[in-house]
Amino acid sequence: GAVVSQHPSWVICKSGTSVKIECRSLDFQATTMFWYRQFPKQSLMLMATSNEGSKATYEQGVEKDKFLINHASLTLSTLTVTSAHPEDSSFYICSAGPPGGDTQYFGPGTRLTVL
Amino acid sequence: AQSVTQLGSHVSVSEGALVLLRCNYSSSVPPYLFWYVQYPNQGLQLLLKYTTGATLVKGINGFEAEFKKSETSFHLTKPSAHMSDAAEYFCAVSRGGTDSWGKFQFGAGTQVVVTP
């Protein structure tokens, strides 16, 4: 199947700082990517849709000014958690799929811990 | 609106025994259905999917699932559990169409424990 990578795989930061997470589609172009978060022992919740060349669309309840998404190329989307707080600590996972396909491929996830 | 219900947050099976994970969905349009597996601190790996066609779908690692429209179910089975099957399993539903393409609604997950 298609490959989606994320970087970093884990990050620890101090409260109040910003953290950037990258999501890359390695063997296909993706005009759309998706960002999920997963709290311990819970399911994945869709946060936002990243659209290449246009603004991201956010799910209800997700603060767009806190979770900045940039989709600057057809293979890269970034999620920046701004002014991070301990409650932002979570597992962030992105997904992408080849255009016209019916399957999403998930990245390996990024574990964010905010101290 | 769509929703996914996985019955049983934890399932314990003996090695060599049948694995059965239950998933029911609700969707106002024909759904695309998926099962993913997640190992600790890792992303999700696709086990199998149903979009159209044959209702019994076979996936990787010996898993299969059957789409039953009348029961709105997509249960996952494996005839003989292996120790390596211990993981978290997620059922997910997606709709086709341009407005919802790629957006997944996940079930709460089922943790599978395999005992020797």
mmCIF file of C-alpha atoms in Angstrom:
data_model
loop_
_atom_site.group_PDB
_atom_site.id
_atom_site.type_symbol
_atom_site.label_atom_id
_atom_site.label_comp_id
_atom_site.label_asym_id
_atom_site.label_seq_id
_atom_site.Cartn_x
_atom_site.Cartn_y
_atom_site.Cartn_z
ATOM 1 C CA GLY A 1 0.000 0.000 0.000
ATOM 2 C CA ALA A 2 0.836 3.673 -0.114
ATOM 3 C CA VAL A 3 3.180 5.117 2.494
ATOM 4 C CA VAL A 4 2.605 8.101 4.731
ATOM 5 C CA SER A 5 5.310 9.307 7.078
ATOM 6 C CA GLN A 6 5.296 11.672 10.024
ATOM 7 C CA HIS A 7 8.034 13.599 11.731
ATOM 8 C CA PRO A 8 8.900 13.704 14.509
ATOM 9 C CA SER A 9 7.692 10.442 15.997
ATOM 10 C CA TRP A 10 7.719 11.966 19.446
ATOM 11 C CA VAL A 11 8.326 15.408 20.902
ATOM 12 C CA ILE A 12 8.454 16.899 24.359
ATOM 13 C CA CYS A 13 8.051 20.622 24.772
ATOM 14 C CA LYS A 14 7.507 23.208 27.459
ATOM 15 C CA SER A 15 4.143 24.818 28.030
ATOM 16 C CA GLY A 16 3.715 27.942 25.927
ATOM 17 C CA THR A 17 5.950 26.869 23.064
ATOM 18 C CA SER A 18 4.884 25.852 19.578
ATOM 19 C CA VAL A 19 5.472 22.496 17.957
ATOM 20 C CA LYS A 20 5.371 21.603 14.274
ATOM 21 C CA ILE A 21 4.479 18.118 13.035
ATOM 22 C CA GLU A 22 5.029 17.069 9.438
ATOM 23 C CA CYS A 23 3.008 14.597 7.396
ATOM 24 C CA ARG A 24 4.334 13.404 4.064
ATOM 25 C CA SER A 25 2.930 11.152 1.362
ATOM 26 C CA LEU A 26 5.959 9.307 0.056
ATOM 27 C CA ASP A 27 4.772 7.633 -3.114
ATOM 28 C CA PHE A 28 1.730 9.569 -4.213
ATOM 29 C CA GLN A 29 0.464 13.110 -4.371
ATOM 30 C CA ALA A 30 -2.245 14.142 -1.989
ATOM 31 C CA THR A 31 -4.330 17.242 -2.499
ATOM 32 C CA THR A 32 -6.087 16.454 0.744
ATOM 33 C CA MET A 33 -4.731 15.139 4.030
ATOM 34 C CA PHE A 34 -6.410 14.659 7.361
ATOM 35 C CA TRP A 35 -5.296 15.230 10.925
ATOM 36 C CA TYR A 36 -6.568 13.169 13.855
ATOM 37 C CA ARG A 37 -5.800 13.148 17.523
ATOM 38 C CA GLN A 38 -5.991 10.201 19.830
ATOM 39 C CA PHE A 39 -6.032 10.413 23.600
ATOM 40 C CA PRO A 40 -4.806 7.414 25.609
ATOM 41 C CA LYS A 41 -7.093 4.438 25.432
ATOM 42 C CA GLN A 42 -9.455 6.312 23.123
ATOM 43 C CA SER A 43 -10.339 6.348 19.480
ATOM 44 C CA LEU A 44 -9.192 8.710 16.797
ATOM 45 C CA MET A 45 -11.029 11.968 16.395
ATOM 46 C CA LEU A 46 -10.856 13.943 13.177
ATOM 47 C CA MET A 47 -9.482 17.425 13.787
ATOM 48 C CA ALA A 48 -9.197 18.973 10.378
ATOM 49 C CA THR A 49 -8.887 18.544 6.651
ATOM 50 C CA SER A 50 -5.746 19.908 5.066
ATOM 51 C CA ASN A 51 -6.237 21.209 1.526
ATOM 52 C CA GLU A 52 -3.322 21.857 -0.788
ATOM 53 C CA GLY A 53 -3.248 25.470 -1.825
ATOM 54 C CA SER A 54 -6.184 26.566 0.273
ATOM 55 C CA LYS A 55 -7.291 26.926 3.854
ATOM 56 C CA ALA A 56 -7.799 23.948 6.062
ATOM 57 C CA THR A 57 -11.276 23.085 7.267
ATOM 58 C CA TYR A 58 -11.696 22.299 10.933
ATOM 59 C CA GLU A 59 -14.130 20.028 12.721
ATOM 60 C CA GLN A 60 -16.499 21.525 15.216
ATOM 61 C CA GLY A 61 -14.790 22.353 18.477
ATOM 62 C CA VAL A 62 -11.261 22.442 17.100
ATOM 63 C CA GLU A 63 -9.539 25.818 17.483
ATOM 64 C CA LYS A 64 -8.098 26.821 14.140
ATOM 65 C CA ASP A 65 -5.833 29.442 15.698
ATOM 66 C CA LYS A 66 -4.329 26.876 18.006
ATOM 67 C CA PHE A 67 -3.845 24.123 15.461
ATOM 68 C CA LEU A 68 -2.380 25.758 12.393
ATOM 69 C CA ILE A 69 -2.345 23.651 9.270
ATOM 70 C CA ASN A 70 -0.335 24.345 6.149
ATOM 71 C CA HIS A 71 -0.460 22.231 3.023
ATOM 72 C CA ALA A 72 2.218 23.837 0.938
ATOM 73 C CA SER A 73 2.855 21.035 -1.524
ATOM 74 C CA LEU A 74 1.174 17.939 -2.863
ATOM 75 C CA THR A 75 3.190 15.721 -0.559
ATOM 76 C CA LEU A 76 3.475 17.705 2.663
ATOM 77 C CA SER A 77 1.082 18.954 5.298
ATOM 78 C CA THR A 78 2.178 20.458 8.600
ATOM 79 C CA LEU A 79 0.297 20.822 11.859
ATOM 80 C CA THR A 80 1.581 23.434 14.284
ATOM 81 C CA VAL A 81 0.334 23.341 17.837
ATOM 82 C CA THR A 82 0.700 26.904 19.035
ATOM 83 C CA SER A 83 1.174 27.922 22.650
ATOM 84 C CA ALA A 84 0.980 24.312 23.687
ATOM 85 C CA HIS A 85 -0.454 23.353 27.060
ATOM 86 C CA PRO A 86 -0.408 20.041 28.907
ATOM 87 C CA GLU A 87 -3.956 19.284 27.765
ATOM 88 C CA ASP A 88 -2.659 19.286 24.177
ATOM 89 C CA SER A 89 -0.572 16.236 24.988
ATOM 90 C CA SER A 90 -1.834 13.525 22.688
ATOM 91 C CA PHE A 91 -1.036 11.225 19.804
ATOM 92 C CA TYR A 92 -1.456 13.044 16.503
ATOM 93 C CA ILE A 93 -1.973 10.979 13.370
ATOM 94 C CA CYS A 94 -2.332 12.096 9.781
ATOM 95 C CA SER A 95 -3.834 10.272 6.845
ATOM 96 C CA ALA A 96 -3.790 10.635 3.110
ATOM 97 C CA GLY A 97 -4.910 8.684 0.102
ATOM 98 C CA PRO A 98 -4.227 8.651 -3.619
ATOM 99 C CA PRO A 99 -6.704 10.853 -5.496
ATOM 100 C CA GLY A 100 -9.688 8.905 -6.683
ATOM 101 C CA GLY A 101 -8.975 6.027 -4.346
ATOM 102 C CA ASP A 102 -11.195 4.779 -1.555
ATOM 103 C CA THR A 103 -8.589 4.100 1.104
ATOM 104 C CA GLN A 104 -6.749 6.317 3.531
ATOM 105 C CA TYR A 105 -3.242 5.460 4.660
ATOM 106 C CA PHE A 106 -2.207 6.546 8.086
ATOM 107 C CA GLY A 107 1.074 7.885 9.275
ATOM 108 C CA PRO A 108 2.854 6.287 12.226
ATOM 109 C CA GLY A 109 1.760 9.096 14.514
ATOM 110 C CA THR A 110 3.491 11.725 16.626
ATOM 111 C CA ARG A 111 3.432 11.572 20.407
ATOM 112 C CA LEU A 112 3.325 15.082 21.847
ATOM 113 C CA THR A 113 4.004 15.642 25.511
ATOM 114 C CA VAL A 114 3.704 19.157 26.881
ATOM 115 C CA LEU A 115 5.314 19.729 30.246
ATOM 116 C CA ALA B 1 -24.674 11.354 9.888
ATOM 117 C CA GLN B 2 -22.569 8.307 10.442
ATOM 118 C CA SER B 3 -21.652 6.395 13.549
ATOM 119 C CA VAL B 4 -19.745 3.262 14.393
ATOM 120 C CA THR B 5 -20.279 0.998 17.381
ATOM 121 C CA GLN B 6 -17.811 -1.647 18.408
ATOM 122 C CA LEU B 7 -19.210 -4.089 20.916
ATOM 123 C CA GLY B 8 -16.705 -4.924 23.595
ATOM 124 C CA SER B 9 -13.780 -2.697 24.457
ATOM 125 C CA HIS B 10 -11.699 -5.725 25.442
ATOM 126 C CA VAL B 11 -11.661 -9.231 24.032
ATOM 127 C CA SER B 12 -9.553 -12.058 25.362
ATOM 128 C CA VAL B 13 -8.986 -15.117 23.212
ATOM 129 C CA SER B 14 -6.857 -18.208 23.536
ATOM 130 C CA GLU B 15 -4.149 -18.827 21.004
ATOM 131 C CA GLY B 16 -5.666 -20.899 18.207
ATOM 132 C CA ALA B 17 -9.231 -19.893 19.007
ATOM 133 C CA LEU B 18 -11.638 -17.914 16.856
ATOM 134 C CA VAL B 19 -11.346 -14.149 16.931
ATOM 135 C CA LEU B 20 -14.624 -12.268 16.507
ATOM 136 C CA LEU B 21 -14.803 -8.498 16.742
ATOM 137 C CA ARG B 22 -18.169 -6.871 16.286
ATOM 138 C CA CYS B 23 -18.873 -3.656 14.446
ATOM 139 C CA ASN B 24 -22.201 -2.038 13.663
ATOM 140 C CA TYR B 25 -22.624 1.170 11.765
ATOM 141 C CA SER B 26 -25.243 3.676 10.846
ATOM 142 C CA SER B 27 -25.109 5.646 7.653
ATOM 143 C CA SER B 28 -27.630 7.453 5.538
ATOM 144 C CA VAL B 29 -25.801 6.480 2.367
ATOM 145 C CA PRO B 30 -24.030 3.282 1.325
ATOM 146 C CA PRO B 31 -20.922 3.215 3.448
ATOM 147 C CA TYR B 32 -17.354 2.324 2.859
ATOM 148 C CA LEU B 33 -16.242 0.130 5.764
ATOM 149 C CA PHE B 34 -12.764 -0.530 7.079
ATOM 150 C CA TRP B 35 -10.925 -2.409 9.780
ATOM 151 C CA TYR B 36 -7.592 -1.087 10.985
ATOM 152 C CA VAL B 37 -5.163 -2.514 13.518
ATOM 153 C CA GLN B 38 -2.969 -0.437 15.800
ATOM 154 C CA TYR B 39 0.009 -1.717 17.719
ATOM 155 C CA PRO B 40 1.250 0.280 20.736
ATOM 156 C CA ASN B 41 2.597 3.715 19.855
ATOM 157 C CA GLN B 42 2.142 3.114 16.168
ATOM 158 C CA GLY B 43 -0.170 4.337 13.449
ATOM 159 C CA LEU B 44 -2.998 2.388 11.904
ATOM 160 C CA GLN B 45 -2.517 -0.458 9.479
ATOM 161 C CA LEU B 46 -5.293 -1.378 7.082
ATOM 162 C CA LEU B 47 -6.565 -4.918 7.567
ATOM 163 C CA LEU B 48 -9.357 -4.927 5.014
ATOM 164 C CA LYS B 49 -12.081 -2.837 3.476
ATOM 165 C CA TYR B 50 -15.478 -3.053 1.866
ATOM 166 C CA THR B 51 -16.544 -0.534 -0.741
ATOM 167 C CA THR B 52 -18.620 -2.365 -3.340
ATOM 168 C CA GLY B 53 -18.974 -5.854 -4.746
ATOM 169 C CA ALA B 54 -18.483 -9.047 -2.803
ATOM 170 C CA THR B 55 -19.730 -8.707 0.747
ATOM 171 C CA LEU B 56 -17.194 -11.122 2.195
ATOM 172 C CA VAL B 57 -13.808 -9.491 2.093
ATOM 173 C CA LYS B 58 -10.495 -11.027 2.962
ATOM 174 C CA GLY B 59 -7.633 -9.046 4.385
ATOM 175 C CA ILE B 60 -4.139 -9.470 5.626
ATOM 176 C CA ASN B 61 -2.963 -11.832 8.365
ATOM 177 C CA GLY B 62 -5.868 -14.214 7.848
ATOM 178 C CA PHE B 63 -8.615 -11.767 8.793
ATOM 179 C CA GLU B 64 -11.901 -11.454 6.969
ATOM 180 C CA ALA B 65 -15.117 -9.507 7.402
ATOM 181 C CA GLU B 66 -18.617 -9.702 6.006
ATOM 182 C CA PHE B 67 -20.757 -6.721 5.148
ATOM 183 C CA LYS B 68 -24.371 -7.408 6.092
ATOM 184 C CA LYS B 69 -26.555 -4.555 5.007
ATOM 185 C CA SER B 70 -29.692 -5.925 6.660
ATOM 186 C CA GLU B 71 -27.897 -6.048 9.998
ATOM 187 C CA THR B 72 -25.786 -2.915 9.393
ATOM 188 C CA SER B 73 -22.800 -4.939 10.522
ATOM 189 C CA PHE B 74 -19.228 -5.517 9.470
ATOM 190 C CA HIS B 75 -17.831 -8.035 11.926
ATOM 191 C CA LEU B 76 -14.185 -9.057 11.774
ATOM 192 C CA THR B 77 -13.115 -12.665 12.182
ATOM 193 C CA LYS B 78 -10.027 -14.815 12.163
ATOM 194 C CA PRO B 79 -10.315 -18.583 12.513
ATOM 195 C CA SER B 80 -7.228 -19.083 14.657
ATOM 196 C CA ALA B 81 -5.684 -16.418 16.861
ATOM 197 C CA HIS B 82 -1.960 -15.916 16.988
ATOM 198 C CA MET B 83 -0.002 -14.177 19.707
ATOM 199 C CA SER B 84 0.928 -11.479 17.224
ATOM 200 C CA ASP B 85 -2.759 -10.559 16.858
ATOM 201 C CA ALA B 86 -2.693 -8.837 20.227
ATOM 202 C CA ALA B 87 -3.408 -5.205 19.393
ATOM 203 C CA GLU B 88 -6.129 -2.556 19.215
ATOM 204 C CA TYR B 89 -8.617 -2.918 16.392
ATOM 205 C CA PHE B 90 -10.695 -0.103 14.963
ATOM 206 C CA CYS B 91 -13.718 -0.278 12.737
ATOM 207 C CA ALA B 92 -14.264 2.798 10.602
ATOM 208 C CA VAL B 93 -16.823 4.102 8.167
ATOM 209 C CA SER B 94 -16.349 6.549 5.373
ATOM 210 C CA ARG B 95 -18.690 7.909 2.803
ATOM 211 C CA GLY B 96 -17.993 8.325 -0.826
ATOM 212 C CA GLY B 97 -18.634 11.601 -2.540
ATOM 213 C CA THR B 98 -16.579 14.723 -2.798
ATOM 214 C CA ASP B 99 -17.771 16.357 0.395
ATOM 215 C CA SER B 100 -16.855 13.505 2.702
ATOM 216 C CA TRP B 101 -14.069 11.783 0.818
ATOM 217 C CA GLY B 102 -11.368 10.521 3.121
ATOM 218 C CA LYS B 103 -13.108 11.483 6.347
ATOM 219 C CA PHE B 104 -13.355 8.564 8.682
ATOM 220 C CA GLN B 105 -15.604 7.978 11.643
ATOM 221 C CA PHE B 106 -13.945 5.488 13.968
ATOM 222 C CA GLY B 107 -15.403 3.140 16.504
ATOM 223 C CA ALA B 108 -14.108 3.234 20.042
ATOM 224 C CA GLY B 109 -11.751 0.355 19.416
ATOM 225 C CA THR B 110 -11.422 -3.189 20.754
ATOM 226 C CA GLN B 111 -8.325 -4.306 22.588
ATOM 227 C CA VAL B 112 -7.500 -7.920 21.798
ATOM 228 C CA VAL B 113 -5.506 -9.972 24.245
ATOM 229 C CA VAL B 114 -4.261 -13.391 23.197
ATOM 230 C CA THR B 115 -3.491 -15.897 25.925
ATOM 231 C CA PRO B 116 -1.255 -18.950 25.473
#
